[in-house]
PDB file of C-alpha atoms and ligand atoms in Angstrom:
ATOM      1  CA  UNK B   1     -46.888 -24.619 -12.573  1.00 89.00           C
ATOM      2  CA  UNK B   2     -44.034 -22.216 -12.577  1.00 95.00           C
ATOM      3  CA  UNK B   3     -44.689 -18.603 -11.662  1.00 97.00           C
ATOM      4  CA  UNK B   4     -41.970 -17.586 -14.055  1.00 97.00           C
ATOM      5  CA  UNK B   5     -43.153 -16.751 -17.531  1.00 95.00           C
ATOM      6  CA  UNK B   6     -40.754 -15.132 -20.048  1.00 95.00           C
ATOM      7  CA  UNK B   7     -41.437 -13.186 -23.271  1.00 93.00           C
ATOM      8  CA  UNK B   8     -38.521 -13.352 -25.648  1.00 93.00           C
ATOM      9  CA  UNK B   9     -38.198 -10.156 -27.643  1.00 93.00           C
ATOM     10  CA  UNK B  10     -36.368 -10.292 -30.943  1.00 93.00           C
ATOM     11  CA  UNK B  11     -33.255  -8.194 -31.105  1.00 94.00           C
ATOM     12  CA  UNK B  12     -33.262  -6.323 -34.267  1.00 95.00           C
ATOM     13  CA  UNK B  13     -29.525  -5.784 -34.322  1.00 90.00           C
ATOM     14  CA  UNK B  14     -27.260  -4.642 -37.234  1.00 95.00           C
ATOM     15  CA  UNK B  15     -23.672  -3.300 -37.424  1.00 97.00           C
ATOM     16  CA  UNK B  16     -24.893  -0.185 -35.681  1.00 98.00           C
ATOM     17  CA  UNK B  17     -26.134  -1.886 -32.571  1.00 97.00           C
ATOM     18  CA  UNK B  18     -29.399  -3.448 -31.172  1.00 97.00           C
ATOM     19  CA  UNK B  19     -33.096  -2.514 -31.111  1.00 97.00           C
ATOM     20  CA  UNK B  20     -36.060  -4.167 -29.538  1.00 95.00           C
ATOM     21  CA  UNK B  21     -39.677  -3.378 -30.541  1.00 94.00           C
ATOM     22  CA  UNK B  22     -42.354  -4.212 -28.071  1.00 94.00           C
ATOM     23  CA  UNK B  23     -45.862  -4.674 -29.569  1.00 91.00           C
ATOM     24  CA  UNK B  24     -49.301  -5.515 -28.100  1.00 88.00           C
ATOM     25  CA  UNK B  25     -51.888  -7.633 -29.800  1.00 77.00           C
ATOM     26  CA  UNK B  26     -53.191 -11.069 -30.263  1.00 66.00           C
ATOM     27  CA  UNK B  27     -50.188 -12.462 -32.037  1.00 66.00           C
ATOM     28  CA  UNK B  28     -47.779 -10.026 -30.507  1.00 68.00           C
ATOM     29  CA  UNK B  29     -45.589 -10.338 -27.433  1.00 81.00           C
ATOM     30  CA  UNK B  30     -47.426  -8.466 -24.687  1.00 92.00           C
ATOM     31  CA  UNK B  31     -50.610 -10.049 -23.670  1.00 89.00           C
ATOM     32  CA  UNK B  32     -52.530  -6.836 -22.546  1.00 94.00           C
ATOM     33  CA  UNK B  33     -53.029  -3.281 -23.656  1.00 94.00           C
ATOM     34  CA  UNK B  34     -50.393  -1.081 -22.057  1.00 97.00           C
ATOM     35  CA  UNK B  35     -51.873   1.736 -20.043  1.00 98.00           C
ATOM     36  CA  UNK B  36     -48.780   2.818 -18.206  1.00 98.00           C
ATOM     37  CA  UNK B  37     -44.927   2.573 -18.538  1.00 98.00           C
ATOM     38  CA  UNK B  38     -42.467   3.281 -15.735  1.00 98.00           C
ATOM     39  CA  UNK B  39     -38.756   2.650 -14.970  1.00 98.00           C
ATOM     40  CA  UNK B  40     -36.805   2.132 -11.947  1.00 98.00           C
ATOM     41  CA  UNK B  41     -33.239   3.311 -11.986  1.00 98.00           C
ATOM     42  CA  UNK B  42     -30.342   4.652  -9.680  1.00 98.00           C
ATOM     43  CA  UNK B  43     -31.418   2.183  -7.046  1.00 98.00           C
ATOM     44  CA  UNK B  44     -29.211   2.629  -4.047  1.00 96.00           C
ATOM     45  CA  UNK B  45     -26.845  -0.107  -2.983  1.00 91.00           C
ATOM     46  CA  UNK B  46     -28.351  -2.873  -0.770  1.00 92.00           C
ATOM     47  CA  UNK B  47     -31.909  -1.552  -1.421  1.00 98.00           C
ATOM     48  CA  UNK B  48     -34.694  -4.022  -2.042  1.00 98.00           C
ATOM     49  CA  UNK B  49     -38.035  -2.821  -3.568  1.00 98.00           C
ATOM     50  CA  UNK B  50     -41.517  -4.227  -4.178  1.00 98.00           C
ATOM     51  CA  UNK B  51     -42.902  -6.354  -1.227  1.00 98.00           C
ATOM     52  CA  UNK B  52     -46.406  -6.177  -2.456  1.00 98.00           C
ATOM     53  CA  UNK B  53     -48.931  -7.952  -4.832  1.00 98.00           C
ATOM     54  CA  UNK B  54     -51.488  -6.393  -7.013  1.00 98.00           C
ATOM     55  CA  UNK B  55     -55.183  -7.413  -7.044  1.00 97.00           C
ATOM     56  CA  UNK B  56     -55.756  -6.658 -10.753  1.00 98.00           C
ATOM     57  CA  UNK B  57     -52.610  -5.285 -12.296  1.00 98.00           C
ATOM     58  CA  UNK B  58     -50.608  -7.395 -14.834  1.00 98.00           C
ATOM     59  CA  UNK B  59     -47.124  -6.280 -15.799  1.00 98.00           C
ATOM     60  CA  UNK B  60     -44.111  -7.137 -18.000  1.00 97.00           C
ATOM     61  CA  UNK B  61     -40.725  -6.250 -16.399  1.00 98.00           C
ATOM     62  CA  UNK B  62     -37.659  -5.837 -18.761  1.00 98.00           C
ATOM     63  CA  UNK B  63     -34.199  -4.964 -17.504  1.00 98.00           C
ATOM     64  CA  UNK B  64     -33.038  -2.792 -20.299  1.00 98.00           C
ATOM     65  CA  UNK B  65     -29.654  -2.172 -18.674  1.00 98.00           C
ATOM     66  CA  UNK B  66     -27.763  -3.931 -15.829  1.00 98.00           C
ATOM     67  CA  UNK B  67     -29.464  -6.526 -13.744  1.00 98.00           C
ATOM     68  CA  UNK B  68     -31.606  -7.213 -10.702  1.00 98.00           C
ATOM     69  CA  UNK B  69     -33.050 -10.281  -8.998  1.00 98.00           C
ATOM     70  CA  UNK B  70     -36.801 -10.778  -8.906  1.00 98.00           C
ATOM     71  CA  UNK B  71     -38.699 -13.026  -6.476  1.00 98.00           C
ATOM     72  CA  UNK B  72     -42.172 -14.105  -7.261  1.00 98.00           C
ATOM     73  CA  UNK B  73     -44.427 -15.721  -4.694  1.00 97.00           C
ATOM     74  CA  UNK B  74     -47.970 -16.960  -4.896  1.00 96.00           C
ATOM     75  CA  UNK B  75     -48.208 -17.652  -1.118  1.00 95.00           C
ATOM     76  CA  UNK B  76     -47.276 -21.214  -1.427  1.00 93.00           C
ATOM     77  CA  UNK B  77     -44.164 -21.297  -3.456  1.00 95.00           C
ATOM     78  CA  UNK B  78     -41.356 -18.749  -4.108  1.00 97.00           C
ATOM     79  CA  UNK B  79     -39.295 -18.629  -7.291  1.00 98.00           C
ATOM     80  CA  UNK B  80     -36.551 -16.187  -8.209  1.00 98.00           C
ATOM     81  CA  UNK B  81     -34.888 -15.177 -11.492  1.00 98.00           C
ATOM     82  CA  UNK B  82     -32.388 -12.758 -12.715  1.00 98.00           C
ATOM     83  CA  UNK B  83     -33.560 -10.004 -14.951  1.00 98.00           C
ATOM     84  CA  UNK B  84     -30.371  -9.315 -16.975  1.00 98.00           C
ATOM     85  CA  UNK B  85     -31.389  -9.060 -20.599  1.00 98.00           C
ATOM     86  CA  UNK B  86     -33.062  -6.383 -22.646  1.00 97.00           C
ATOM     87  CA  UNK B  87     -34.566  -9.078 -24.790  1.00 96.00           C
ATOM     88  CA  UNK B  88     -36.350 -10.896 -21.991  1.00 96.00           C
ATOM     89  CA  UNK B  89     -39.562  -9.700 -20.473  1.00 96.00           C
ATOM     90  CA  UNK B  90     -40.865 -11.308 -17.191  1.00 97.00           C
ATOM     91  CA  UNK B  91     -44.652 -11.545 -16.945  1.00 96.00           C
ATOM     92  CA  UNK B  92     -45.918 -10.655 -13.559  1.00 98.00           C
ATOM     93  CA  UNK B  93     -49.477 -11.761 -13.139  1.00 97.00           C
ATOM     94  CA  UNK B  94     -52.041 -10.322 -10.843  1.00 97.00           C
ATOM     95  CA  UNK B  95     -52.192 -11.741  -7.306  1.00 97.00           C
ATOM     96  CA  UNK B  96     -48.393 -12.437  -7.307  1.00 98.00           C
ATOM     97  CA  UNK B  97     -46.185 -11.190  -4.514  1.00 98.00           C
ATOM     98  CA  UNK B  98     -42.877  -9.567  -5.918  1.00 98.00           C
ATOM     99  CA  UNK B  99     -39.694  -8.457  -4.422  1.00 98.00           C
ATOM    100  CA  UNK B 100     -36.666  -6.982  -6.164  1.00 98.00           C
ATOM    101  CA  UNK B 101     -33.040  -7.235  -4.833  1.00 98.00           C
ATOM    102  CA  UNK B 102     -29.485  -6.853  -5.903  1.00 98.00           C
ATOM    103  CA  UNK B 103     -29.812  -4.025  -8.281  1.00 98.00           C
ATOM    104  CA  UNK B 104     -26.615  -3.452 -10.166  1.00 98.00           C
ATOM    105  CA  UNK B 105     -25.485   0.285 -10.256  1.00 97.00           C
ATOM    106  CA  UNK B 106     -26.485   0.593 -13.906  1.00 98.00           C
ATOM    107  CA  UNK B 107     -29.827  -1.215 -13.657  1.00 98.00           C
ATOM    108  CA  UNK B 108     -32.794   0.267 -15.549  1.00 98.00           C
ATOM    109  CA  UNK B 109     -35.914  -1.790 -14.944  1.00 98.00           C
ATOM    110  CA  UNK B 110     -38.635  -0.962 -17.437  1.00 98.00           C
ATOM    111  CA  UNK B 111     -42.163  -1.995 -16.599  1.00 98.00           C
ATOM    112  CA  UNK B 112     -45.201  -2.195 -18.887  1.00 98.00           C
ATOM    113  CA  UNK B 113     -48.469  -2.122 -16.848  1.00 98.00           C
ATOM    114  CA  UNK B 114     -52.050  -3.061 -17.803  1.00 98.00           C
ATOM    115  CA  UNK B 115     -53.659  -0.385 -15.597  1.00 98.00           C
ATOM    116  CA  UNK B 116     -53.185   3.232 -14.477  1.00 98.00           C
ATOM    117  CA  UNK B 117     -51.569   3.767 -11.111  1.00 98.00           C
ATOM    118  CA  UNK B 118     -54.021   2.906  -8.329  1.00 98.00           C
ATOM    119  CA  UNK B 119     -52.754   2.613  -4.708  1.00 98.00           C
ATOM    120  CA  UNK B 120     -55.896   0.668  -3.798  1.00 98.00           C
ATOM    121  CA  UNK B 121     -54.800  -2.203  -6.126  1.00 98.00           C
ATOM    122  CA  UNK B 122     -51.757  -2.811  -3.966  1.00 98.00           C
ATOM    123  CA  UNK B 123     -51.612  -5.482  -1.206  1.00 98.00           C
ATOM    124  CA  UNK B 124     -48.660  -4.492   0.928  1.00 98.00           C
ATOM    125  CA  UNK B 125     -49.120  -6.921   3.805  1.00 98.00           C
ATOM    126  CA  UNK B 126     -47.887 -10.490   3.079  1.00 97.00           C
ATOM    127  CA  UNK B 127     -50.269 -12.221   5.558  1.00 97.00           C
ATOM    128  CA  UNK B 128     -53.206 -10.401   3.965  1.00 97.00           C
ATOM    129  CA  UNK B 129     -51.926 -11.442   0.565  1.00 97.00           C
ATOM    130  CA  UNK B 130     -51.720 -15.155   1.607  1.00 96.00           C
ATOM    131  CA  UNK B 131     -55.226 -15.004   3.047  1.00 95.00           C
ATOM    132  CA  UNK B 132     -56.708 -13.442  -0.071  1.00 94.00           C
ATOM    133  CA  UNK B 133     -54.907 -15.700  -2.474  1.00 90.00           C
ATOM    134  CA  UNK B 134     -55.661 -18.720  -0.451  1.00 80.00           C
ATOM    135  CA  UNK B 135     -58.913 -19.359  -2.177  1.00 63.00           C
ATOM    136  CA  UNK B 136     -57.264 -19.384  -5.570  1.00 65.00           C
ATOM    137  CA  UNK B 137     -54.660 -21.867  -4.883  1.00 62.00           C
TER     138      UNK B 137
HETATM  139  C1  T46 P 201     -44.335  -3.173  -9.058  1.00 50.50           C
HETATM  140  C2  T46 P 201     -42.891  -3.083  -8.951  1.00 50.50           C
HETATM  141  C3  T46 P 201     -42.250  -3.936  -9.980  1.00 50.50           C
HETATM  142  C4  T46 P 201     -46.619   6.413  -8.836  1.00 50.50           C
HETATM  143  O1  T46 P 201     -46.933   7.504  -8.360  1.00 50.50           O
HETATM  144  N1  T46 P 201     -47.026   5.970 -10.032  1.00 50.50           N
HETATM  145  C5  T46 P 201     -46.576   4.787 -10.500  1.00 50.50           C
HETATM  146  O2  T46 P 201     -46.976   4.448 -11.671  1.00 50.50           O
HETATM  147  C6  T46 P 201     -45.749   3.909  -9.630  1.00 50.50           C
HETATM  148  C7  T46 P 201     -45.160   2.544 -10.146  1.00 50.50           C
HETATM  149  C8  T46 P 201     -45.323   4.508  -8.377  1.00 50.50           C
HETATM  150  N2  T46 P 201     -45.757   5.602  -8.000  1.00 50.50           N
HETATM  151  C9  T46 P 201     -45.265   6.117  -6.730  1.00 50.50           C
HETATM  152  C10 T46 P 201     -45.757   5.422  -5.517  1.00 50.50           C
HETATM  153  C11 T46 P 201     -44.619   5.484  -4.454  1.00 50.50           C
HETATM  154  O3  T46 P 201     -44.767   6.741  -3.752  1.00 50.50           O
HETATM  155  O4  T46 P 201     -43.867   6.017  -6.663  1.00 50.50           O
HETATM  156  C12 T46 P 201     -43.469   5.625  -5.458  1.00 50.50           C
HETATM  157  C13 T46 P 201     -42.604   4.394  -5.432  1.00 50.50           C
HETATM  158  O5  T46 P 201     -43.485   3.251  -5.675  1.00 50.50           O
HETATM  159  P1  T46 P 201     -43.327   1.832  -5.132  1.00 50.50           P
HETATM  160  O6  T46 P 201     -42.828   1.979  -3.625  1.00 50.50           O
HETATM  161  O7  T46 P 201     -44.653   1.100  -5.231  1.00 50.50           O
HETATM  162  O8  T46 P 201     -42.139   1.207  -5.890  1.00 50.50           O
HETATM  163  P2  T46 P 201     -41.621  -0.376  -5.936  1.00 50.50           P
HETATM  164  O9  T46 P 201     -40.351  -0.259  -6.744  1.00 50.50           O
HETATM  165  O10 T46 P 201     -41.691  -0.971  -4.595  1.00 50.50           O
HETATM  166  O11 T46 P 201     -42.763  -0.994  -6.828  1.00 50.50           O
HETATM  167  C14 T46 P 201     -42.903  -0.751  -8.220  1.00 50.50           C
HETATM  168  C15 T46 P 201     -44.408  -0.658  -8.606  1.00 50.50           C
HETATM  169  O12 T46 P 201     -45.040   0.201  -7.728  1.00 50.50           O
HETATM  170  C16 T46 P 201     -45.124  -2.009  -8.505  1.00 50.50           C
HETATM  171  O13 T46 P 201     -46.378  -1.877  -9.117  1.00 50.50           O
HETATM  172  O14 T46 P 201     -44.862  -4.146  -9.376  1.00 50.50           O
HETATM  173  O15 T46 P 201     -42.342  -1.702  -9.112  1.00 50.50           O
END
């Protein structure tokens, strides 16, 4: 099964421009209650970010401007996608290793998170992640 799961947001455009509404709920797009929102911007050239997994946190990442390349890895397979559209949300499940590369100068990456910030939820060592995830695969 692919690690890549997209949410397609409807663009509510008219002659003035575009608008996307992100909603939470059973029949809505985002499959969890949002407890935190953060965004990554002004990323320096040649900088990569991420290199961790989360034990519990689920997230949806939306590139609202520019683009970047996201790598997802479950310890057995790696898949990569470009985040380059404000109408596409990438669902990042718990226990998924992620890396972000090739940020464009104008990239603004908006992230919707299911939990508050908690450093103890991070797994920052790839070998430890593989060991912990091994039982699930
Ligand atoms: C993720 C990817 C996509 C906070 O204090 N609160 C927060 O909510 C966040 C997200 C970060 N921080 C602090 C922790 C670090 O001192 O901000 C600093 C940068 O965070 P980090 O190095 O974890 O950033 P990235 O870009 O490597 O990872 C971030 C998220 O942390 C992570 O959950 O999945 O974006």
